[in-house]
CSV table of C-alpha atoms in Angstrom, one decimal:
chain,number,residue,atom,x,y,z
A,1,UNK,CA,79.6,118.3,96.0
A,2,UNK,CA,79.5,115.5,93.4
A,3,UNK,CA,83.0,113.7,92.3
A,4,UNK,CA,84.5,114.9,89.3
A,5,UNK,CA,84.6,112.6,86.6
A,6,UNK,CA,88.2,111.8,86.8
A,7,UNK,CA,87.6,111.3,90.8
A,8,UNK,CA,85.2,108.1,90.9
A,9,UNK,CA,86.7,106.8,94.2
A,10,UNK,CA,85.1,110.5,95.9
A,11,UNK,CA,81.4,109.3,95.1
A,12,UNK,CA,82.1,106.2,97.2
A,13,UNK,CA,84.7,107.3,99.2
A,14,UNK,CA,81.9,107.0,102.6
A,15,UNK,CA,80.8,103.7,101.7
A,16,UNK,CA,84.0,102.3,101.3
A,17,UNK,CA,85.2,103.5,104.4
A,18,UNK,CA,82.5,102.3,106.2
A,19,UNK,CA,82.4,98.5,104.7
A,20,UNK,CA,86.0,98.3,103.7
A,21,UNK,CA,88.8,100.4,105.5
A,22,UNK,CA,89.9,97.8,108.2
A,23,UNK,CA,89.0,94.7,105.7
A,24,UNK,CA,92.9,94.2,104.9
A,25,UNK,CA,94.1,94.7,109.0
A,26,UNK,CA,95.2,90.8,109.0
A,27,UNK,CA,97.9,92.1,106.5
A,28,UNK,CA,99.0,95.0,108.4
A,29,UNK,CA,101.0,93.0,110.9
A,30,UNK,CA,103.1,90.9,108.4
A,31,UNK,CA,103.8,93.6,106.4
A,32,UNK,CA,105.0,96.2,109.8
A,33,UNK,CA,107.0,93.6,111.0
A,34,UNK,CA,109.1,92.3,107.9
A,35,UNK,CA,109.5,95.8,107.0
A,36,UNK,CA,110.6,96.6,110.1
A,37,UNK,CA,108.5,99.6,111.1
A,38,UNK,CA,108.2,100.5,114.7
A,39,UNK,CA,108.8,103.8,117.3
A,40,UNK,CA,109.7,106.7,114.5
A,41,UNK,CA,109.9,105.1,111.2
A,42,UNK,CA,108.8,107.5,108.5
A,43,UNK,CA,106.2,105.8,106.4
A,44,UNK,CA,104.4,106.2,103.4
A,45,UNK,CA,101.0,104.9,102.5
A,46,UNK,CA,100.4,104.7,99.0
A,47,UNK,CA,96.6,104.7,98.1
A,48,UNK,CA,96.4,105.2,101.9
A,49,UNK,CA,91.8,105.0,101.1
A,50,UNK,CA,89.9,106.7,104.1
A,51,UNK,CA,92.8,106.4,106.6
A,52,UNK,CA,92.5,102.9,108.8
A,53,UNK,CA,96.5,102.4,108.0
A,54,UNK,CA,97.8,105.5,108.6
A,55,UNK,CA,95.5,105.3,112.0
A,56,UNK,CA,97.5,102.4,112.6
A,57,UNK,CA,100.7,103.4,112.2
A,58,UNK,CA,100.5,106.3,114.0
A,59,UNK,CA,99.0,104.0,117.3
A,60,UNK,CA,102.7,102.0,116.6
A,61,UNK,CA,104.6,105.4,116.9
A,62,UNK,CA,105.4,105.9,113.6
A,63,UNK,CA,105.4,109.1,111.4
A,64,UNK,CA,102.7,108.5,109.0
A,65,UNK,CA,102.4,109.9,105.6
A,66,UNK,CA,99.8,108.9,102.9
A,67,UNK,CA,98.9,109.8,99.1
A,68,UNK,CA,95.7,109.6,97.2
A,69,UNK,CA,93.8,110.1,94.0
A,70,UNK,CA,90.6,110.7,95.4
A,71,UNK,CA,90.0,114.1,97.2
A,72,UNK,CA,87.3,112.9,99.4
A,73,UNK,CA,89.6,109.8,100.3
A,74,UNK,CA,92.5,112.4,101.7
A,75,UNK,CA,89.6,113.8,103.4
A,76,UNK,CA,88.6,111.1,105.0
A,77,UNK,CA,91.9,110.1,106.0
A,78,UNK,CA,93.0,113.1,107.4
A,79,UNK,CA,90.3,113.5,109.6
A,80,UNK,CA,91.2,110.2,111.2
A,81,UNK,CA,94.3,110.0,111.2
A,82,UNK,CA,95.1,113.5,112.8
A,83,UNK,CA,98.4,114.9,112.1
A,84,UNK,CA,99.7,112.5,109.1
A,85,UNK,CA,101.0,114.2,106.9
A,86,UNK,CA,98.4,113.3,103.5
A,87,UNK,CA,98.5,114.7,100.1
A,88,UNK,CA,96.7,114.8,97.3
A,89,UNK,CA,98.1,112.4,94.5
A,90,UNK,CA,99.0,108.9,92.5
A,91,UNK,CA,101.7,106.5,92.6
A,92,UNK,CA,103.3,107.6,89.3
A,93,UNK,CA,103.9,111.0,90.8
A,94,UNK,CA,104.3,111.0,94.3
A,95,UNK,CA,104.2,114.3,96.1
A,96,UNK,CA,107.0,114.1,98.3
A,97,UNK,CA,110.9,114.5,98.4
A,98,UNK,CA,113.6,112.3,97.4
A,99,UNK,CA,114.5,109.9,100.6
A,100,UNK,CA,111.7,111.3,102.8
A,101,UNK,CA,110.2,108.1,104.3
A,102,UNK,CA,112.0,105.0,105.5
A,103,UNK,CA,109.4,103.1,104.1
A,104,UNK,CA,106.5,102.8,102.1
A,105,UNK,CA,103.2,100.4,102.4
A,106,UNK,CA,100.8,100.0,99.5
A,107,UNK,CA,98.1,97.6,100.4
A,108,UNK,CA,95.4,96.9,97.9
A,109,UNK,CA,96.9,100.0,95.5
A,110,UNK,CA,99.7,99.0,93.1
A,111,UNK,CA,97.0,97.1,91.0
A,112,UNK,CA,95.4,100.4,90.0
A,113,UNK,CA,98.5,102.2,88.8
A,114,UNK,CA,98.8,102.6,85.1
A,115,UNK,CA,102.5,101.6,85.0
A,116,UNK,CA,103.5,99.4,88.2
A,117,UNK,CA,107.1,99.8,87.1
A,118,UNK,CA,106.9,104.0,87.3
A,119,UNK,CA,105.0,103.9,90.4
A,120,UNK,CA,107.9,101.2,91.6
A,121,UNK,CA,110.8,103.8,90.6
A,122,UNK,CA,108.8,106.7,92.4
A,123,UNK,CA,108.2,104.9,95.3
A,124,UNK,CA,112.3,104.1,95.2
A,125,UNK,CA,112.5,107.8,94.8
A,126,UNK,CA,110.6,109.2,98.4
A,127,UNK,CA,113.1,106.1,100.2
A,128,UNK,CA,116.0,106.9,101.7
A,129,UNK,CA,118.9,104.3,100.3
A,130,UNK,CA,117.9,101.5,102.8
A,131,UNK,CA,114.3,101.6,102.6
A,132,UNK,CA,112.2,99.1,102.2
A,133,UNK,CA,108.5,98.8,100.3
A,134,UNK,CA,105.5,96.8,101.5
A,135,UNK,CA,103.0,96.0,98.8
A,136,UNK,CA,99.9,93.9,99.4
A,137,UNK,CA,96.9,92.7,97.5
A,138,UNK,CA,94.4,89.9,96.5
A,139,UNK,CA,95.0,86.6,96.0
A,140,UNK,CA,94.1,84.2,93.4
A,141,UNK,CA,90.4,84.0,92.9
A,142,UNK,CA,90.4,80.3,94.2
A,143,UNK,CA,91.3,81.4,97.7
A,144,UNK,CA,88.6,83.9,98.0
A,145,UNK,CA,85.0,83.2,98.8
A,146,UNK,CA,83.8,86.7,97.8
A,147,UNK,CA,84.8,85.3,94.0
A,148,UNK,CA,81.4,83.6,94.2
A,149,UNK,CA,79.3,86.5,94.4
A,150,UNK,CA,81.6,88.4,91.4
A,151,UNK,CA,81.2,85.4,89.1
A,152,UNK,CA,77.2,85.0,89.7
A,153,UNK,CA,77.1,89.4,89.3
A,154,UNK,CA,79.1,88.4,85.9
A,155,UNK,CA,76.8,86.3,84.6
A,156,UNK,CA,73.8,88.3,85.8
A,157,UNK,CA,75.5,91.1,83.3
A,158,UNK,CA,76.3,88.4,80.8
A,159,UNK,CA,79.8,89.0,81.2
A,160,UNK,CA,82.7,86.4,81.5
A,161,UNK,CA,84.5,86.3,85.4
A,162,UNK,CA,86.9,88.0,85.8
A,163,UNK,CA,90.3,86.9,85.4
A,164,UNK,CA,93.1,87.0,88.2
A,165,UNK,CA,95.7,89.3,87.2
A,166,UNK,CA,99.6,88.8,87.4
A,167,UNK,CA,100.4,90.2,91.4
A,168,UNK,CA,97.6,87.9,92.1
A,169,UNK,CA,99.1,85.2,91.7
A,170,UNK,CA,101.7,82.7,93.8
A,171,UNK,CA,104.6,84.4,93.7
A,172,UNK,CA,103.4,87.6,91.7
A,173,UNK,CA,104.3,90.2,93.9
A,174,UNK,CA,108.0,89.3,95.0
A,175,UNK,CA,108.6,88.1,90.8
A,176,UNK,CA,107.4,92.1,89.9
A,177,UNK,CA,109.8,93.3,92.7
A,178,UNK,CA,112.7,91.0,91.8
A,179,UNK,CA,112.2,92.2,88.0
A,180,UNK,CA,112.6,95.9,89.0
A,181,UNK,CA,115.6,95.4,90.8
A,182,UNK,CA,114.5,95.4,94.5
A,183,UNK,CA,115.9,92.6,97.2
A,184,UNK,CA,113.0,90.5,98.2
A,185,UNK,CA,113.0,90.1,102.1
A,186,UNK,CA,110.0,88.2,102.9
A,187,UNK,CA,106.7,87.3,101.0
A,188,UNK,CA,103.7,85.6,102.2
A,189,UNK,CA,99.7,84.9,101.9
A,190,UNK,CA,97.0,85.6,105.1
A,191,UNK,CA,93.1,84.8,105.8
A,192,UNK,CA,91.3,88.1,104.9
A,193,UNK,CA,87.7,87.6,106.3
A,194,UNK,CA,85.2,90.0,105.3
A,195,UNK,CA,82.1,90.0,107.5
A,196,UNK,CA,78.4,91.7,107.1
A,197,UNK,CA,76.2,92.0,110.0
A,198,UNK,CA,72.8,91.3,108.0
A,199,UNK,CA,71.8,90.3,104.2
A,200,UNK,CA,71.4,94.8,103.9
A,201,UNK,CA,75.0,95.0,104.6
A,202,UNK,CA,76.0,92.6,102.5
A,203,UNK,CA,74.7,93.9,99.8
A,204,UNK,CA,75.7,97.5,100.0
A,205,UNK,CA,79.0,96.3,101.2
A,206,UNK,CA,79.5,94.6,98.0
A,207,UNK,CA,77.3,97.0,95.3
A,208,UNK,CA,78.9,100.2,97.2
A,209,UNK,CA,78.8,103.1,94.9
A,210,UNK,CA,75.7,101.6,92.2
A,211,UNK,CA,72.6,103.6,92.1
A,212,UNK,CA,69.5,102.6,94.1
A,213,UNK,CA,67.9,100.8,91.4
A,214,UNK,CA,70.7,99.1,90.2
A,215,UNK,CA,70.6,97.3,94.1
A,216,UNK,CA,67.6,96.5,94.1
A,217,UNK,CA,67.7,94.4,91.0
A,218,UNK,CA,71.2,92.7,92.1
A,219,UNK,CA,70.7,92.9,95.4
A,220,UNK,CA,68.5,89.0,95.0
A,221,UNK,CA,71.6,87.8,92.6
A,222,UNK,CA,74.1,88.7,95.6
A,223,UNK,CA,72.1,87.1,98.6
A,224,UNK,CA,71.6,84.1,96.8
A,225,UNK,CA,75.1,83.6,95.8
A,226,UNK,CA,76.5,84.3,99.4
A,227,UNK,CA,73.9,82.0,100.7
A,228,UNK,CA,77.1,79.3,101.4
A,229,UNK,CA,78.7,81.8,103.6
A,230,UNK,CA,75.1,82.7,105.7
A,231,UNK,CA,75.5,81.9,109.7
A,232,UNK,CA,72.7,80.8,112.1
A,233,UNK,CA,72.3,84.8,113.3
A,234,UNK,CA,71.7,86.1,109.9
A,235,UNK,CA,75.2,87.5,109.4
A,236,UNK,CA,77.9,86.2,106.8
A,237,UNK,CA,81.5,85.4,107.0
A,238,UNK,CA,83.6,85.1,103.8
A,239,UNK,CA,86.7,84.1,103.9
A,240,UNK,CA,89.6,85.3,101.6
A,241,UNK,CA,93.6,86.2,101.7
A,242,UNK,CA,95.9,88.4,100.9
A,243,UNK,CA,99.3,88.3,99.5
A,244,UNK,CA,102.3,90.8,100.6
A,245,UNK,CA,106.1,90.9,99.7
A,246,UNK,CA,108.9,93.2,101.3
A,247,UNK,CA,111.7,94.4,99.8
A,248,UNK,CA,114.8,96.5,100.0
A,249,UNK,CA,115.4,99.5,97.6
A,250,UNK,CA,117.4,99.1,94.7
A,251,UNK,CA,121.1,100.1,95.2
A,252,UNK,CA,121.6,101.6,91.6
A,253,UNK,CA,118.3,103.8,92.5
């Protein structure tokens, strides 16, 4: 069955899975151990995708929730991550009860929320009065080699690169925390490599979701631009980071 229109992330739900769902794991550890998750924490994963997090958590023995837009997403999740407890939904309206999860992790998700502040006060809403939030994301574009490939696709289009928005930035994450109130506990930045086994799976990696002819005309624009990152067996490794903060709930919350 084809995504509705208000479901895009469904269409390419599969793909993603397949060439992103572990792509942030060098995050995962920072984030579980400044948050202090472990043996039967109650976590939420916010925008939990096709499931590698929650997969993860549950192999540390925690009790793993998640929440996402996209239908085929909580399919996808569920299916791997057997037993979790995953709902349909979005940041701004979480689907769960006040102080049901100890804490809550939302890698590569706060970005697409419409109000970063509502989703903040919802996600204070499902903690219990000492939890503690994990958010992590991209980097600044300088400290990701993948930005080469979105800049040449951008001029291929005729369009301007795009710009790095305010969490991406050094800092970004703990200042939108400390604004709303929370107690930052720890914040950092981590190598995100993102590898392709062949020029085929670079390219689909990176034009997931287009249509078959729009590959085939970018597909030359994307080779050539990751030509830098190319190693002697015909595979490519591009290097890129991540950036996460902790923090405590707020107290007045």
């Amino acid at each position: 069955m084809p995504a509705a229109p208000d479901d895009p992330w469904s269409a390419v739900a599969d793909d993603w899975g397949r060439y992103w769902g572990t792509f942030a794991r060098p995050v995962w550890a920072p984030l579980l151990d400044a948050a202090g998750i472990g043996p039967g924490s109650r976590v939420l994963d916010v925008g939990c995708g096709s499931g590698e997090l929650l997969e993860h958590l549950q192999d540390q023995g925690a009790r793993a929730g998640g929440v996402d837009p996209a239908t085929r997403m909580v399919e996808l999740a569920r299916a791997r991550a057997v037993g979790a407890d995953v709902r349909l939904g979005e940041a701004e309206h979480l689907p769960f009860d006040d102080g049901a999860f100890d804490a809550v992790l939302a890698v590569n998700a706060v970005q697409f929320a419409d109000d970063v502040a509502d989703a903040l006060a919802e996600i204070a809403r499902v903690l219990t009065p000492d939890g503690v939030v994990g958010l992590a994301g991209w980097a600044d574009r300088t400290r990701n080699d993948l930005d080469a490939i979105n800049v040449a696709l951008a001029e291929a289009d005729d369009e301007e690169p795009p710009e790095d928005g305010p969490l991406r930035l050094p800092g970004g994450l703990a200042a939108v925390l400390a604004d709303a109130g929370w107690a930052v506990l720890d914040h950092g930045v981590v190598p995100v490599p993102w590898t392709a086994r062949d020029a085929n799976d670079l390219v689909r990696g990176i034009l997931f979701g287009e249509g078959d002819a729009t590959v085939a005309e970018l597909a030359p624009v994307v080779v050539e631009a990751a030509a830098p990152f190319r190693r002697p067996d015909g595979s490519y490794r591009l290097l890129n980071a991540f950036r996460w903060a902790v923090a405590r709930r707020p107290r007045s919350t």
